[in-house]
Structures are given as C-alpha cells and as structure tokens.
Short mmCIF file of C-alpha atoms in Angstrom, two decimals:
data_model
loop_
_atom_site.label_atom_id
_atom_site.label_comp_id
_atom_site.label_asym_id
_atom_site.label_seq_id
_atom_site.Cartn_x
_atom_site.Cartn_y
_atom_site.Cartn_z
CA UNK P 23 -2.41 12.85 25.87
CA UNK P 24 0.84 13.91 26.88
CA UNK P 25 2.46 17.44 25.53
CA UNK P 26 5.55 15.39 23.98
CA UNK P 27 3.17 13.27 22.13
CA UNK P 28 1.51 15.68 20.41
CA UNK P 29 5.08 16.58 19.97
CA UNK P 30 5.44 13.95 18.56
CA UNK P 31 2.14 13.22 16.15
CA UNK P 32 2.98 16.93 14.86
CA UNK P 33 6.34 16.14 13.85
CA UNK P 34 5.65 13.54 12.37
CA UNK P 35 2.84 14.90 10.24
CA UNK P 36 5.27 17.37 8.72
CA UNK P 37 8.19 15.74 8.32
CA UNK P 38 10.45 17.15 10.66
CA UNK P 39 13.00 14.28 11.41
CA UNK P 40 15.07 16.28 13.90
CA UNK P 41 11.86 17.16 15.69
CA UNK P 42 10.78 13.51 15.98
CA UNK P 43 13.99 12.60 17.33
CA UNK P 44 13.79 15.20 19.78
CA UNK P 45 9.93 14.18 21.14
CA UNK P 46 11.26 10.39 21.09
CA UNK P 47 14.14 11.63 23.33
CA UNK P 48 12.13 13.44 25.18
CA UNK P 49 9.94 10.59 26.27
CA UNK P 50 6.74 10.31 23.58
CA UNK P 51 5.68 7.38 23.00
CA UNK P 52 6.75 5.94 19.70
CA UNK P 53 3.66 4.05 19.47
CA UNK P 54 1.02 7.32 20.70
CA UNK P 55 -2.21 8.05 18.19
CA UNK P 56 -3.92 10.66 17.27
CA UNK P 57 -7.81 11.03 17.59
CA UNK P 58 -8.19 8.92 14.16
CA UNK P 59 -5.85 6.17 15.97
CA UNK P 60 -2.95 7.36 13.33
CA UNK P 61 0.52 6.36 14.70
CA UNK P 62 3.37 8.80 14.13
CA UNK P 63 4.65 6.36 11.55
CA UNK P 64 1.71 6.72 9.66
CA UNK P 65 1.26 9.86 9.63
CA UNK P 66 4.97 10.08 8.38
CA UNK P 67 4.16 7.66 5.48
CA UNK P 68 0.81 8.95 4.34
CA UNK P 69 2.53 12.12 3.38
CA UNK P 70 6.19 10.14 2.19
CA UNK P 71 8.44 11.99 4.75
CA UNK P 72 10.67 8.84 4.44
CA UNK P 73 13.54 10.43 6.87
CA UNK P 74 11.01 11.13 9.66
CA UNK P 75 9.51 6.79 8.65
CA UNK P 76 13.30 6.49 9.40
CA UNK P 77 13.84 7.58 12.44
CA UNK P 78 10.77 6.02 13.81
CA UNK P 79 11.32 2.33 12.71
CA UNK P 80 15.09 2.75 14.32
CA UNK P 81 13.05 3.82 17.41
CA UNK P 82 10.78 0.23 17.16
CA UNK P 83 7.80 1.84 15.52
CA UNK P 84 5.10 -0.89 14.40
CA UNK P 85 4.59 -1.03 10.70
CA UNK P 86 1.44 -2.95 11.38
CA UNK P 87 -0.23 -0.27 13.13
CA UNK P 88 -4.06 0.27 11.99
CA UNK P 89 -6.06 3.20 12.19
CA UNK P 90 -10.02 3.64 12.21
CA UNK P 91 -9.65 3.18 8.74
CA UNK P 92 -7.45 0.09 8.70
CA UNK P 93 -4.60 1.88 7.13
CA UNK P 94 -1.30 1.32 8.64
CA UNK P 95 1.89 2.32 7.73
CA UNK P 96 2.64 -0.41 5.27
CA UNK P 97 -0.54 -0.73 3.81
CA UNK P 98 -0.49 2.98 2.75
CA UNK P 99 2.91 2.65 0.65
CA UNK P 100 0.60 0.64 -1.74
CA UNK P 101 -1.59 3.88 -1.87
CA UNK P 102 1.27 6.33 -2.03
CA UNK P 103 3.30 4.02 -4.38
CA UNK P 104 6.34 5.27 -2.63
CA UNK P 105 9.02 2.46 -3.15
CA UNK P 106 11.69 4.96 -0.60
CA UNK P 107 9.24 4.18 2.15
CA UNK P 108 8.63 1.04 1.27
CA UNK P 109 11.79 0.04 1.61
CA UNK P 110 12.51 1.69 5.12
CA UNK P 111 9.65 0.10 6.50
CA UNK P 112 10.69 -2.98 5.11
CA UNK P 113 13.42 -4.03 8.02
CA UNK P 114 10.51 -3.19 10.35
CA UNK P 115 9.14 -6.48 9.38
CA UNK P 116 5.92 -5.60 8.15
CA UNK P 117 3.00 -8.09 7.79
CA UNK P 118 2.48 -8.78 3.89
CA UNK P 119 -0.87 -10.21 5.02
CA UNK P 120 -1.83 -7.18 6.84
CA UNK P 121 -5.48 -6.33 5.27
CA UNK P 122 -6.92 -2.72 5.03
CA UNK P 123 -10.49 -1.74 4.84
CA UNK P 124 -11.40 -3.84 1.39
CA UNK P 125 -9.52 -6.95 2.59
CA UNK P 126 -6.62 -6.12 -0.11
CA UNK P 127 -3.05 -6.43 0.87
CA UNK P 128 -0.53 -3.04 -0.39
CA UNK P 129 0.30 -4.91 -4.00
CA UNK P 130 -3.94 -4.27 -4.70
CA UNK P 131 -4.43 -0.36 -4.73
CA UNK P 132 -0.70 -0.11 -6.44
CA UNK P 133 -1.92 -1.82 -9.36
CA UNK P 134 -5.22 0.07 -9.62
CA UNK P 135 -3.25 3.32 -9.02
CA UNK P 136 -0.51 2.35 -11.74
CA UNK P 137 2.31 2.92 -9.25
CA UNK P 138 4.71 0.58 -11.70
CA UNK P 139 7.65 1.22 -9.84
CA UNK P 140 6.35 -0.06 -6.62
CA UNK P 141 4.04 -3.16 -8.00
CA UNK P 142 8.03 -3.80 -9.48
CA UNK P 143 9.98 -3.52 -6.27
CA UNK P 144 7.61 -4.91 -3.58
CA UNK P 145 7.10 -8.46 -6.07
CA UNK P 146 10.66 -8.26 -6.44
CA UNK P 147 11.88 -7.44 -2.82
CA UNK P 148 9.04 -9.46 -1.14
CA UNK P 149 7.44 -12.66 -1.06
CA UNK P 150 3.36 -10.56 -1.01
CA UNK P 151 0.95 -12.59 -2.26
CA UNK P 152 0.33 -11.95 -6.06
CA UNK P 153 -3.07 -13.70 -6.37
CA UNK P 154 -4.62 -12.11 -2.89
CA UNK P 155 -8.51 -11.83 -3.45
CA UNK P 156 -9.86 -8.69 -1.72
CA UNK P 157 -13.11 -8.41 0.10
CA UNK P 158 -14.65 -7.41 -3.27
CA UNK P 159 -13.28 -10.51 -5.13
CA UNK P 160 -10.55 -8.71 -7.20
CA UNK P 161 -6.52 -9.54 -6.93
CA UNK P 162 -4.79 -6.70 -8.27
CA UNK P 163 -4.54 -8.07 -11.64
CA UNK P 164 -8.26 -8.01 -11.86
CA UNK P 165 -8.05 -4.06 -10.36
CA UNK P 166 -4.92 -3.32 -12.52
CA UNK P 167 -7.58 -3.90 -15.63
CA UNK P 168 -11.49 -3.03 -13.89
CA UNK P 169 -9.71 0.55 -11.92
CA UNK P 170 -7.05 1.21 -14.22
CA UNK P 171 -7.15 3.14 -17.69
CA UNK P 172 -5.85 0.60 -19.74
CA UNK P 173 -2.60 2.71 -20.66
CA UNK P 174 1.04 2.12 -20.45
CA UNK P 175 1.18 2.20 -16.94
CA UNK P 176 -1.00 -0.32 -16.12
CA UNK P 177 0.04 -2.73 -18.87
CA UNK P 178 3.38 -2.69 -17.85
CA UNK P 179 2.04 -3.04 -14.04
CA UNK P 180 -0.34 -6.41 -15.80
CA UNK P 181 2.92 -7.62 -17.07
CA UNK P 182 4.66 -7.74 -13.93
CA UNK P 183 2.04 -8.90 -12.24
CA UNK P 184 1.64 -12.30 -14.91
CA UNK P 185 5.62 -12.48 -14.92
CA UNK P 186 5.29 -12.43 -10.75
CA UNK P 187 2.75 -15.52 -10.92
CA UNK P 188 -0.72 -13.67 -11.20
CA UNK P 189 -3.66 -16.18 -12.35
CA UNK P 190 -5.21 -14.49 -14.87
CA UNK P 191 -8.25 -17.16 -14.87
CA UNK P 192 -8.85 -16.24 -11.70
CA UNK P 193 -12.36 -14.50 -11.90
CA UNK P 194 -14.04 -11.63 -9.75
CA UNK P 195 -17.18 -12.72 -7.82
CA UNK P 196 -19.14 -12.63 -10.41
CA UNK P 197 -17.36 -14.69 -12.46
CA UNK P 198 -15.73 -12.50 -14.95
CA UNK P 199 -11.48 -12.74 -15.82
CA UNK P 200 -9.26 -10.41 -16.32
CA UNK P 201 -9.26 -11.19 -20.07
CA UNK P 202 -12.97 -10.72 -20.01
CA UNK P 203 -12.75 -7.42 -18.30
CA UNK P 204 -9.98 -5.83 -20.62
CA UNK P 205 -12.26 -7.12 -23.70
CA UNK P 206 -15.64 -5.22 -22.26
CA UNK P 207 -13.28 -2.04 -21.49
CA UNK P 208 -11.69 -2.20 -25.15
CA UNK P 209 -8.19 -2.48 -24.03
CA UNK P 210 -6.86 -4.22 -26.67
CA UNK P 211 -3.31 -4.17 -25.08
CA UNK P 212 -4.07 -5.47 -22.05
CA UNK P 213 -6.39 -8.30 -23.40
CA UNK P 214 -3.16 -9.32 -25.82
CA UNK P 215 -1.20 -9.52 -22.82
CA UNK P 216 -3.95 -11.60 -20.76
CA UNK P 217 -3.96 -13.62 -23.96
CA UNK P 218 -0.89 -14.44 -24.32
CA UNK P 219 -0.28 -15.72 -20.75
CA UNK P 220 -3.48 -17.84 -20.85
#
C-alpha cells in the first residue's frame, strides 16, 4: 500500500476532514482498504465523523463498499443510528438492498438498537424495505420486540415501523408474530400496539 493511502485510511479513522482532503489531493485512492477491507468511508462512518463521510462522497466514495464483515458504509448508519451520516451518504446513492452479515438491510439493527430517530428519518427519507426478512427470519419489527427492551424507545420505533407498512403477522421462522413475542416478553405496551394494528 501506498504512503498516501495509509494517509488516507488514518485520516479517515480520526476524523480529520482537512487531512482527508489533503491525502485525496495528494493522490490516495478514495476507494483504498485497510487489512480488514475497511474503505476510508467506513472507517469515517463507523466512528460518525460525518465531515470527513463528507468529503469522501464529494470525492466519489462508494457507499456500498463491504468489508470482511459485510459492513459498509451505509449499512453501519443502521448500527450507529446516526441520521447526520445517513443523510450525507444518502446523495451517494446507496443500495437500500445492500445486506450485511445476517442478511438484514440498515432499518433491522436500528430497530433492535432503538435508534428512533433514524428508524424515523430513513422510512421517511427512503423507500427501504419495511418488511425485509433477515437471514434469521426477523424484519425489524420482529427485532424491535425479540432484541429490544420493550421501553419507550422501542415502542415508539414499533409504531413507526406499523405506521411505515410493517406486517405485524409476519412470523419469525419458527412461526411466532410479533404480537406473540411481545406477549411471552410481558410487554404489555408493545403487544397493545401490535394489537391494535392487527
């Protein structure tokens, strides 16, 4: 690997915009990876340095960029529930399809996570696929209510999520709903909500 790559990867792991302008004009490659195949946009958005994410999509970085892990830079926002890089990657033109390493799409680990404001702005702002079935046979309403604590957070994220379209009779792989899920767990509020929208 070239010096100005490394340049580059380091920049971009700390969030030094003006030094990641300065490797890209220097010649690294926008599109170089590290030894665990991490682009420097990744590495930007797995720690939320949204101003380094921006200089890198201006300079045609690939949102869609997987590492050994299948993350990419998308995929992680969903992780990070950071709705500022979200929406810079956005005019990037990322692929809402793109799968990471449990077949789920970013709109999944956001709703196990409870990351309400992003589950909010990526339905809203994007046309993701609500009622995506992972690898393990959960959408993210089913995760919102098996991973999630049952709180405020994730019943407001199970609200969105029915208001956006979610199936709630949509069952995991072994047959079980949503509704049957919160019921097991004892969360009353979410099973009213799952109720309700039945």
């Amino acid at each position: 690997m070239h010096d100005r790559d490394r340049r580059l990867l380091e920049a971009a792991r700390r969030g030094d915009a003006a030094e990641v302008r300065a490797a890209l004009d220097a010649g690294a490659s926008v599109e170089t990876r590290d030894e665990e195949l991490r682009s420097p946009l990744l590495l930007a958005a797995l720690s939320d340095h949204v101003q380094a994410a921006r200089v890198l999509v201006a300079a045609g970085a690939d949102p869609d960029a997987q590492d050994r892990r299948h993350d990419s830079p998308w995929l992680v926002t969903g992780v990070t529930g950071s709705v500022a890089m979200m929406r810079v990657l956005l005019p990037a033109g990322p692929d809402l399809t793109l799968r990471y390493r449990y077949g789920g799409v970013s709109v999944i680990p956001a709703s196990e996570r409870g990351h309400v404001a992003y589950v909010r702005a990526v339905l809203r702002e994007t046309d993701i696929d609500v009622n995506h079935v992972n690898d393990l046979g959960w959408t993210a309403l089913l995760e919102a209510v098996i991973l999630g604590d049952g709180g405020r957070a994730h019943q407001e994220i199970v609200e969105l999520l029915l208001a956006a379209g979610a199936r709630p009779e949509l069952a995991d792989a072994d047959g079980v709903t949503a509704l049957e899920h919160a019921e097991r767990r004892g969360f009353d509020a979410l099973a009213a909500l799952l109720k309700a929208a039945a």
